[in-house]
Coordinates of C-alpha atoms and ligand atoms in Angstrom, one line a residue:
M4 CA 13.1 10.8 -2.3
S5 CA 11.4 13.3 1.2
T6 CA 12.8 13.3 4.6
E7 CA 10.6 14.0 7.2
H8 CA 11.1 13.6 11.5
V9 CA 8.6 12.5 14.0
D10 CA 9.5 12.0 17.7
V11 CA 7.1 9.2 17.4
L12 CA 5.8 7.2 14.5
I13 CA 2.7 4.7 14.9
V14 CA 2.5 2.1 12.2
G15 CA -1.4 0.9 12.0
A16 CA -4.1 2.8 13.0
G17 CA -6.5 -0.4 14.4
L18 CA -7.4 -0.5 17.8
S19 CA -4.2 -0.2 19.3
G20 CA -2.9 2.6 16.8
I21 CA -5.9 4.9 17.6
A22 CA -5.2 4.1 21.6
A23 CA -1.4 4.6 21.2
A24 CA -2.0 7.9 19.3
Y25 CA -4.6 8.7 22.5
H26 CA -2.4 8.0 25.3
L27 CA 0.4 10.2 23.8
Q28 CA -1.7 13.3 23.1
H29 CA -2.5 13.3 26.6
K30 CA 0.4 11.8 28.6
C31 CA 2.6 13.5 26.2
P32 CA 1.8 16.4 25.1
G33 CA 4.4 18.0 23.1
K34 CA 5.7 15.4 20.4
R35 CA 4.8 14.8 17.4
F36 CA 3.9 11.7 15.7
A37 CA 2.3 10.7 12.8
I38 CA 0.7 6.7 12.1
L39 CA 1.0 4.9 8.9
E40 CA -1.5 3.1 7.9
G41 CA -0.4 0.3 4.9
R42 CA -4.8 0.3 4.0
G43 CA -7.2 2.6 3.3
A44 CA -8.9 2.6 6.6
I45 CA -8.7 3.0 10.3
G46 CA -9.8 -0.1 12.6
G47 CA -7.5 -2.8 11.1
T48 CA -9.1 -6.5 12.1
W49 CA -12.7 -4.3 12.5
D50 CA -12.5 -3.6 9.2
L51 CA -10.4 -6.0 7.4
F52 CA -12.9 -8.8 8.6
R53 CA -16.5 -8.9 6.7
Y54 CA -17.6 -12.1 6.9
P55 CA -21.8 -13.1 8.0
G56 CA -22.3 -12.3 12.0
I57 CA -18.4 -10.7 12.7
R58 CA -18.5 -10.2 16.2
S59 CA -16.5 -9.5 19.6
D60 CA -15.2 -13.0 21.3
S61 CA -15.1 -11.1 24.8
D62 CA -16.5 -8.6 26.2
M63 CA -16.6 -4.9 25.5
Y64 CA -16.0 -4.0 28.6
T65 CA -12.4 -5.4 28.8
L66 CA -12.3 -4.7 24.8
G67 CA -12.8 -1.2 24.6
Y68 CA -10.3 1.2 25.7
S69 CA -9.7 2.3 29.4
F70 CA -10.4 5.7 28.8
K71 CA -14.1 5.7 26.8
P72 CA -16.6 4.1 28.2
W73 CA -18.4 1.4 25.6
T74 CA -22.0 2.4 26.5
D75 CA -24.0 -0.6 23.9
P76 CA -26.3 -2.4 25.9
K77 CA -24.7 -5.1 23.5
A78 CA -21.5 -6.3 26.1
I79 CA -20.3 -9.1 22.5
A80 CA -20.6 -6.8 20.0
D81 CA -20.8 -6.6 16.0
G82 CA -17.9 -6.1 14.2
P83 CA -19.2 -2.7 12.9
Q84 CA -19.8 -1.3 16.3
I85 CA -16.2 -2.3 16.6
L86 CA -15.3 -0.3 14.3
N87 CA -17.8 2.8 14.4
Y88 CA -16.4 3.0 17.7
V89 CA -13.1 2.6 16.7
K90 CA -13.6 5.4 14.1
D91 CA -15.2 7.4 17.1
T92 CA -12.2 7.7 19.6
A93 CA -9.8 9.0 16.2
T94 CA -12.6 11.5 15.3
E95 CA -13.7 12.8 18.7
N96 CA -9.9 12.9 19.5
G97 CA -8.8 14.3 16.1
I98 CA -6.5 11.2 15.7
D99 CA -8.3 11.2 12.1
R100 CA -5.9 14.0 11.2
H101 CA -2.2 12.3 11.7
I102 CA -3.3 9.2 9.9
R103 CA -1.3 8.7 6.4
F104 CA -2.9 6.2 4.5
H105 CA -1.4 3.5 2.2
H106 CA 1.5 3.8 3.6
R107 CA 3.1 0.8 4.5
V108 CA 6.1 0.3 6.2
R109 CA 8.7 -2.0 4.8
R110 CA 12.2 -1.5 6.5
A111 CA 13.6 0.1 9.3
A112 CA 17.1 1.6 10.1
W113 CA 18.3 2.2 13.9
S114 CA 21.5 4.4 13.8
S115 CA 22.6 4.9 17.2
A116 CA 24.9 7.7 16.5
D117 CA 21.7 9.9 15.9
A118 CA 19.6 7.7 18.1
R119 CA 17.4 7.8 15.1
W120 CA 15.2 5.2 13.0
T121 CA 15.2 5.6 9.3
V122 CA 12.0 4.1 8.3
E123 CA 11.1 3.2 4.7
V124 CA 7.5 3.5 3.7
E125 CA 5.7 2.3 0.1
R126 CA 3.2 4.7 -0.3
R127 CA 0.8 4.3 -2.9
T128 CA -0.5 7.6 -5.5
E129 CA -3.7 8.6 -5.7
Q130 CA -2.8 7.2 -9.7
G131 CA -2.5 3.7 -8.3
T132 CA 1.4 3.4 -8.6
T133 CA 3.9 3.1 -5.3
E134 CA 6.3 5.6 -4.5
T135 CA 9.4 5.3 -1.4
V136 CA 8.9 7.6 0.9
L137 CA 11.5 8.0 4.0
I138 CA 10.2 9.2 7.4
T139 CA 12.9 9.3 10.4
C140 CA 11.6 9.3 14.1
G141 CA 12.7 8.9 17.5
F142 CA 11.0 5.8 18.8
L143 CA 9.1 3.2 16.7
F144 CA 5.5 2.6 18.2
M145 CA 4.6 -0.6 16.0
C146 CA 0.7 -1.0 16.7
S147 CA 0.7 -4.0 13.2
G148 CA -1.2 -6.6 14.8
Y149 CA 0.2 -10.3 15.4
Y150 CA -0.7 -11.8 12.0
R151 CA -0.2 -11.1 8.1
Y152 CA -2.7 -8.9 6.7
E153 CA -3.1 -10.2 2.7
A154 CA -4.2 -13.5 3.0
G155 CA -5.2 -15.9 6.3
Y156 CA -3.9 -20.0 6.3
L157 CA -5.1 -22.0 4.1
P158 CA -3.4 -25.9 4.5
D159 CA -3.1 -27.5 0.8
F160 CA -5.9 -29.6 0.8
K161 CA -5.9 -32.4 -1.9
G162 CA -8.4 -31.8 -4.9
M163 CA -9.1 -28.1 -4.0
A164 CA -9.1 -27.2 -7.7
D165 CA -11.8 -30.1 -8.6
F166 CA -14.4 -28.6 -6.7
K167 CA -17.0 -26.8 -9.0
G168 CA -18.7 -24.8 -5.8
R169 CA -17.2 -21.8 -4.4
I170 CA -14.2 -21.8 -2.0
V171 CA -14.0 -18.7 0.6
H172 CA -11.6 -17.2 2.9
P173 CA -13.6 -15.6 6.0
Q174 CA -10.3 -13.4 6.0
A175 CA -11.0 -12.1 2.3
W176 CA -14.5 -12.5 2.3
P177 CA -16.6 -11.8 -1.0
E178 CA -18.9 -9.0 -1.4
D179 CA -21.1 -11.0 -4.2
L180 CA -21.5 -14.4 -2.3
D181 CA -25.2 -15.7 -2.4
Y182 CA -25.4 -18.3 0.2
A183 CA -29.6 -18.3 0.8
G184 CA -30.9 -21.7 -0.1
K185 CA -27.2 -23.3 -0.2
R186 CA -25.7 -26.0 1.2
V187 CA -22.8 -24.6 3.1
V188 CA -19.9 -26.7 4.8
V189 CA -17.3 -24.7 7.1
I190 CA -14.4 -26.1 7.9
G191 CA -12.6 -25.1 11.3
S192 CA -14.2 -25.1 14.7
G193 CA -12.4 -21.5 16.1
A194 CA -14.2 -18.2 17.2
T195 CA -14.9 -17.6 13.3
A196 CA -16.6 -20.9 12.5
V197 CA -18.7 -20.9 15.5
T198 CA -19.7 -17.5 14.9
L199 CA -20.6 -17.8 11.2
V200 CA -22.5 -21.0 11.8
P201 CA -25.2 -19.6 13.2
A202 CA -25.4 -16.1 10.9
M203 CA -25.3 -18.4 7.3
A204 CA -27.2 -20.8 8.8
R205 CA -30.0 -17.8 8.8
T206 CA -30.3 -18.5 5.1
A207 CA -28.6 -21.2 3.9
A208 CA -30.0 -24.3 3.3
H209 CA -27.8 -25.9 5.5
V210 CA -24.6 -25.5 7.6
T211 CA -22.6 -28.0 8.8
M212 CA -19.5 -27.1 10.4
L213 CA -16.9 -30.2 9.5
Q214 CA -13.8 -30.0 12.4
R215 CA -10.9 -32.1 13.0
S216 CA -11.1 -31.8 16.4
P217 CA -13.6 -30.3 19.2
T218 CA -12.9 -26.9 20.9
Y219 CA -14.3 -25.4 24.3
V220 CA -17.5 -23.6 23.4
V221 CA -19.7 -21.6 25.7
S222 CA -22.5 -19.8 25.8
R223 CA -22.5 -16.3 27.6
P224 CA -25.5 -13.3 27.6
A225 CA -25.2 -11.2 24.7
Q226 CA -25.8 -8.3 27.3
D227 CA -24.7 -8.5 30.4
A228 CA -27.9 -7.4 32.5
L229 CA -25.8 -5.8 35.3
A230 CA -23.8 -4.1 33.3
N231 CA -27.3 -1.9 31.5
K232 CA -28.7 -1.7 35.0
L233 CA -25.9 0.0 36.5
R234 CA -25.6 3.0 33.5
R235 CA -28.9 3.6 33.5
H236 CA -27.9 4.1 37.3
L237 CA -24.5 5.8 37.8
P238 CA -22.7 7.9 35.2
A239 CA -21.2 5.7 32.3
S240 CA -17.5 6.1 33.1
L241 CA -18.3 4.7 37.0
A242 CA -20.3 1.8 35.1
Y243 CA -18.1 1.1 32.8
H244 CA -15.0 0.8 35.1
L245 CA -17.0 -1.2 37.3
I246 CA -18.2 -3.3 34.9
R247 CA -14.8 -3.3 33.4
W248 CA -13.2 -4.9 37.0
R249 CA -16.0 -7.6 37.6
N250 CA -15.0 -8.9 34.5
V251 CA -11.6 -8.7 34.5
L252 CA -11.7 -10.2 38.0
F253 CA -14.2 -13.4 36.9
G254 CA -11.8 -13.7 33.8
M255 CA -8.4 -14.1 35.7
Y256 CA -10.4 -16.3 38.0
F257 CA -11.9 -18.8 35.4
F258 CA -8.5 -19.1 33.9
Q259 CA -6.5 -19.6 37.2
L260 CA -9.4 -22.6 38.1
S261 CA -9.0 -23.9 34.7
R262 CA -5.2 -24.5 35.6
R263 CA -5.4 -25.8 39.3
K264 CA -9.3 -27.5 38.1
P265 CA -8.7 -28.5 34.5
Q266 CA -11.5 -31.7 34.8
R267 CA -13.6 -29.6 37.0
V268 CA -13.7 -27.1 34.7
K269 CA -14.0 -29.2 31.8
Q270 CA -17.1 -30.9 33.0
L271 CA -18.9 -27.6 34.1
I272 CA -18.5 -26.7 30.1
L273 CA -19.2 -29.8 29.0
G274 CA -22.5 -29.5 31.7
G275 CA -23.6 -26.4 30.0
V276 CA -23.2 -27.8 26.2
R277 CA -25.2 -30.9 27.5
A278 CA -28.0 -28.6 28.7
A279 CA -28.0 -26.7 25.3
L280 CA -27.8 -29.7 23.5
G281 CA -29.8 -31.9 25.3
P282 CA -29.0 -35.3 26.7
D283 CA -29.4 -37.6 23.4
Y284 CA -26.4 -34.9 21.9
D285 CA -23.1 -36.7 20.9
I286 CA -21.2 -34.0 23.0
A287 CA -18.2 -36.5 23.8
T288 CA -17.6 -36.9 20.2
H289 CA -18.6 -32.9 18.9
F290 CA -18.0 -31.3 21.7
T291 CA -14.8 -32.7 24.2
P292 CA -11.5 -31.6 23.6
R293 CA -8.4 -33.9 24.1
Y294 CA -6.8 -30.5 25.6
N295 CA -7.8 -29.1 29.2
P296 CA -9.5 -26.0 28.8
W297 CA -7.3 -22.6 28.1
D298 CA -4.2 -24.6 26.4
Q299 CA -6.3 -22.9 23.7
R300 CA -9.0 -19.8 23.7
L301 CA -11.8 -20.7 24.9
C302 CA -15.0 -20.0 22.0
L303 CA -18.1 -17.6 23.3
V304 CA -21.3 -17.8 21.4
P305 CA -23.7 -15.2 22.4
D306 CA -26.8 -16.8 23.9
G307 CA -26.0 -20.4 22.6
D308 CA -26.5 -19.0 19.5
L309 CA -24.8 -22.3 17.4
F310 CA -26.4 -24.3 19.7
K311 CA -30.3 -23.0 19.3
T312 CA -29.3 -23.4 15.4
I313 CA -27.9 -27.6 16.0
R314 CA -31.1 -28.0 17.9
E315 CA -33.0 -26.2 15.5
Q316 CA -31.6 -28.9 12.6
R317 CA -30.2 -25.7 10.6
A318 CA -26.7 -26.7 11.4
S319 CA -24.7 -30.0 12.3
V320 CA -21.5 -30.6 13.3
V321 CA -19.0 -33.1 12.1
T322 CA -16.0 -34.5 13.4
A323 CA -13.3 -35.6 10.7
G324 CA -10.5 -35.4 9.2
I325 CA -11.0 -34.1 5.3
E326 CA -9.0 -36.9 2.5
S327 CA -10.2 -34.5 0.1
F328 CA -12.4 -31.9 -1.9
T329 CA -14.3 -33.5 -4.9
A330 CA -16.5 -31.9 -7.9
R331 CA -18.9 -31.9 -5.5
G332 CA -18.1 -31.4 -1.5
L333 CA -15.1 -33.5 0.7
R334 CA -14.5 -36.9 0.8
L335 CA -13.7 -37.8 4.9
S336 CA -11.2 -40.2 6.5
D337 CA -13.5 -42.2 7.5
G338 CA -15.1 -42.5 4.3
R339 CA -17.8 -40.3 3.9
E340 CA -18.9 -37.7 1.1
L341 CA -19.9 -33.9 2.3
E342 CA -22.0 -32.2 -0.8
A343 CA -21.6 -28.7 -0.5
D344 CA -22.6 -25.5 -2.8
V345 CA -20.3 -23.5 -0.5
I346 CA -17.3 -24.2 1.4
V347 CA -16.0 -21.7 3.8
T348 CA -12.0 -22.5 4.9
A349 CA -11.9 -21.0 8.4
T350 CA -9.0 -22.6 8.6
G351 CA -7.4 -19.1 11.1
L352 CA -4.6 -17.2 10.8
V353 CA -0.6 -17.2 9.7
L354 CA 1.5 -15.1 13.0
Q355 CA 3.2 -12.0 11.9
V356 CA 6.2 -10.3 13.8
L357 CA 5.7 -6.4 13.5
G358 CA 3.9 -6.4 10.5
G359 CA 6.6 -7.9 8.1
I360 CA 9.0 -4.9 8.4
E361 CA 12.8 -5.8 8.4
V362 CA 14.4 -4.3 10.8
M363 CA 18.0 -3.3 11.4
V364 CA 19.8 -2.0 14.0
D365 CA 23.3 -0.1 13.3
G366 CA 23.7 -2.2 10.2
R367 CA 23.0 -5.3 11.7
K368 CA 19.3 -7.3 10.8
V369 CA 17.2 -8.2 13.7
D370 CA 16.5 -12.2 13.9
F371 CA 12.9 -11.6 15.9
A372 CA 12.6 -14.8 16.5
K373 CA 16.5 -14.8 18.9
T374 CA 15.2 -11.8 21.0
L375 CA 13.8 -12.3 24.1
N376 CA 10.3 -10.3 24.9
Y377 CA 11.0 -7.2 27.3
K378 CA 7.8 -7.1 29.7
G379 CA 5.6 -8.3 26.5
M380 CA 6.2 -5.2 24.8
M381 CA 10.1 -4.5 23.8
Y382 CA 12.9 -6.3 22.1
S383 CA 16.6 -7.1 24.0
D384 CA 18.9 -5.0 22.0
V385 CA 16.0 -3.7 20.3
P386 CA 16.5 0.1 21.0
N387 CA 13.7 3.0 20.9
L388 CA 11.2 0.6 19.6
A389 CA 7.7 -0.9 21.7
A390 CA 5.1 -3.2 19.8
T391 CA 1.4 -3.7 21.7
L392 CA 0.0 -7.2 21.7
G393 CA -2.8 -8.5 23.4
Y394 CA -3.0 -11.1 26.1
T395 CA -3.8 -14.5 25.0
N396 CA -6.6 -15.5 27.7
A397 CA -8.2 -12.0 27.8
S398 CA -8.9 -8.7 26.1
W399 CA -6.3 -7.1 23.3
T400 CA -7.0 -3.9 25.0
L401 CA -6.1 -4.1 28.7
K402 CA -2.7 -4.9 28.0
C403 CA -2.8 -2.7 24.8
D404 CA -3.8 -0.1 27.0
L405 CA -0.6 -0.9 29.9
T406 CA 1.8 -0.8 27.0
C407 CA 0.5 2.8 25.6
E408 CA 0.8 4.6 29.2
Y409 CA 4.1 2.1 29.7
V410 CA 5.7 4.0 26.5
C411 CA 4.9 7.6 27.5
R412 CA 6.0 7.1 30.8
L413 CA 9.4 5.9 28.7
L414 CA 9.5 8.8 27.0
N415 CA 8.9 11.4 29.6
Y416 CA 11.6 9.6 31.9
M417 CA 14.1 9.7 29.3
D418 CA 13.0 13.6 28.4
R419 CA 13.8 14.8 32.0
H420 CA 16.7 13.3 31.8
G421 CA 17.8 14.1 28.4
Y422 CA 18.2 10.2 27.2
R423 CA 17.6 9.5 23.5
Q424 CA 18.3 5.8 23.3
C425 CA 16.0 3.2 25.5
M426 CA 16.9 -0.5 24.8
P427 CA 16.6 -3.5 27.1
H428 CA 19.3 -5.9 27.5
N429 CA 19.8 -9.3 29.2
D430 CA 23.0 -10.3 31.0
D431 CA 22.0 -12.1 33.0
A432 CA 22.8 -16.1 32.3
S433 CA 20.2 -17.9 34.6
V434 CA 17.8 -16.5 31.8
T435 CA 16.3 -19.5 29.8
P436 CA 14.5 -18.5 26.6
L437 CA 11.3 -19.8 26.3
P438 CA 8.5 -19.8 23.4
S439 CA 6.6 -16.7 23.7
L440 CA 2.9 -18.6 23.4
S441 CA 2.1 -22.0 25.4
F442 CA -1.1 -22.3 23.3
S443 CA -1.2 -26.1 21.4
S444 CA -3.8 -24.5 18.7
G445 CA -2.6 -25.0 15.3
Y446 CA -1.9 -21.5 14.3
V447 CA 0.5 -20.7 17.1
Q448 CA 2.5 -23.8 16.5
R449 CA 3.2 -23.1 12.9
A450 CA 4.4 -19.8 14.0
V451 CA 6.0 -20.2 17.3
A452 CA 9.7 -20.7 16.4
D453 CA 9.8 -17.7 14.5
L454 CA 8.5 -15.2 17.3
P455 CA 10.4 -13.5 20.2
K456 CA 11.2 -15.6 23.4
Q457 CA 10.2 -14.8 27.1
G458 CA 12.9 -15.3 29.5
S459 CA 12.2 -17.2 32.6
K460 CA 11.8 -14.9 35.1
R461 CA 10.9 -11.0 35.4
P462 CA 10.9 -8.8 33.2
W463 CA 11.3 -11.2 30.3
R464 CA 8.7 -13.2 31.8
L465 CA 5.2 -13.2 29.9
Y466 CA 2.6 -13.8 33.0
Q467 CA -0.6 -12.9 30.6
N468 CA -2.0 -11.5 33.7
Y469 CA -3.6 -7.9 34.4
A470 CA -2.9 -7.0 37.8
L471 CA 0.6 -8.1 37.6
D472 CA 1.1 -5.9 34.2
I473 CA -0.3 -3.6 36.1
I474 CA 2.1 -3.2 38.8
S475 CA 4.9 -3.7 36.5
L476 CA 3.6 -1.6 33.9
R477 CA 1.8 1.3 35.5
F478 CA 3.6 1.6 38.9
G479 CA 7.1 -0.3 38.0
K480 CA 10.0 1.9 37.6
V481 CA 11.2 2.7 34.5
D482 CA 14.6 2.6 35.2
D483 CA 14.7 -0.9 36.3
G484 CA 18.6 -2.1 35.4
V485 CA 17.6 -3.9 32.5
M486 CA 16.5 -1.3 30.2
R487 CA 19.6 0.2 29.4
Y488 CA 19.5 4.5 28.6
S489 CA 22.3 6.2 26.7
Ligands
FAD515 C1 -11.8 -11.7 13.6 C2 -10.9 -11.9 15.2 C3 -11.9 -11.4 15.8 C4 -11.6 -10.9 17.1 N1 -11.7 -10.8 18.5 C5 -11.5 -10.4 19.3 C6 -11.9 -10.1 20.6 O1 -13.2 -10.4 20.8 N2 -11.3 -9.7 21.5 C7 -9.9 -9.9 21.8 O2 -9.6 -9.1 22.6 N3 -9.1 -9.7 20.9 C8 -10.0 -9.8 19.7 N4 -8.9 -10.0 18.3 C9 -7.7 -10.1 18.3 C10 -7.8 -8.3 17.6 O3 -7.0 -8.6 16.5 C11 -7.3 -7.6 18.8 O4 -8.2 -7.4 19.5 C12 -6.9 -6.2 17.8 O5 -8.9 -5.7 17.1 C13 -5.6 -6.0 17.6 O6 -5.5 -4.3 17.5 P1 -5.0 -3.5 16.3 O7 -5.0 -2.5 16.5 O8 -3.3 -4.3 18.0 O9 -4.2 -4.8 15.1 P2 -4.3 -4.5 13.9 O10 -6.9 -4.5 14.3 O11 -4.4 -6.1 13.6 O12 -4.8 -3.4 13.5 C14 -3.6 -3.3 13.1 C15 -2.9 -2.5 11.8 O13 -1.4 -2.2 11.1 C16 -1.8 -2.1 10.1 N5 -0.4 -2.6 9.4 C17 0.5 -3.8 9.7 N6 1.2 -4.0 9.2 C18 1.7 -2.8 8.3 C19 2.9 -2.0 7.9 N7 3.6 -3.0 8.1 N8 2.9 -0.4 7.2 C20 1.4 0.0 7.8 N9 0.9 -0.8 8.4 C21 0.7 -1.7 8.9 C22 -2.3 -2.7 9.3 O14 -3.7 -2.8 8.7 C23 -3.6 -3.0 10.7 O15 -4.5 -1.7 10.0 C24 -9.9 -10.8 17.2 C25 -9.0 -11.0 16.0 C26 -9.5 -11.0 14.3 C27 -8.7 -11.3 13.7

């Protein structure tokens, strides 16, 4: 078993891992780093998900990196475009040379005496066997996303084995699935379902979106006319940052309005749906959620594609529970039967903390459910470890970029002062632990008890607010009295 040492070990070669490497290259030029990637490809989410129509549900001016302008005319981009953007960033900056594919991190153990992590990695060899590799590092930077890669969430539906057609989960889309001319039922009404329905309806005989309860659905233009105009007249980077800020500010305004005047925002969204589907459509049943806007993520549909497909009767929405699968389709809780050749279970993700790795600190196993999240990136009493996590109410990359910048500031500060360990620690008894996510969505509620907590005040509080995070992460002191250096 060989042991190698690097200064910073990045786990994950998705959008965040590539950002982390870029920031390290530019802000901590002397640091030796490596990227370990469990899969055989760059891109994480944007490589894994292959279902028809896969696309972003936020605009690329905020989902793009701060340091690489998004220049495609499409603001709501297709999955392969996003994947190419991430890959291009990696190759243009020579980051791809630092990636070790088929290296899955299983365990990390911190030793305060050595001020080092020893990381246990399962490496898949060219012969298809696995071997264990040990790597030590001074700082562990987890860019491993927020959900389990192996399989998505699948409720235990009654009678699934009886169904004679094909059952497919969007997280494991079979390449050979031919649904042309077939009757498709998509179970779910989240971001994935509203993407799949219009995409599959192009060739399917009919697509039914079967939802237990409705979601807020908002239409936005796929292309941003102002952005495209600005790009013709201004340097790419200037145009990008202007539109990025406009979108950030609009997103923050809309979120705040939803919190303060939920009824007004609700009427605004439902007005949009009514205009798209016409006065006779039963919006109360199919598009009026029981919760307020932003109690769960809103679903974005580019150019109203979902509504258009419904109007053209190539797709329809059914709102009811599932009693059981049958040989020919589904029996619903209201007694109706839905016949199908293909059933897509767009039932969501399984949230996972830090890529499912086991973490030990000086021989003690860390229970992350008992830790407090420091500035949305580090964990109480866990030294030299940060994780990139995005916002729930804005694009992932906004927070990811800030986290990477902050980690670089932290590493440079430690180098300047000769410190080898940094660890956030709470000794303020008035800080109370709170759930880290307030969404009422099923995937959040299923996992929230196992997730790290946020605290009731700074720096443990998660504001989900880009402007406040800029102040805290870009300009706030790294030696804030809570971070312990040694
Ligand atoms: C279908 C879908 C659509 C989305 N659309 C949007 C959107 O429009 N806007 C938005 O802001 N967000 C969106 N998100 C959230 C999205 O995940 C983020 O935007 C972003 O891609 C996350 O990047 P990441 O690199 O942090 O994580 P990921 O993309 O999840 O990549 C993590 C990488 O880490 C690797 N990894 C994990 N654990 C280990 C381990 N133990 N050892 C080694 N490697 C490991 C994985 O193999 C993977 O390559 C979407 C998510 C999904 C699932």
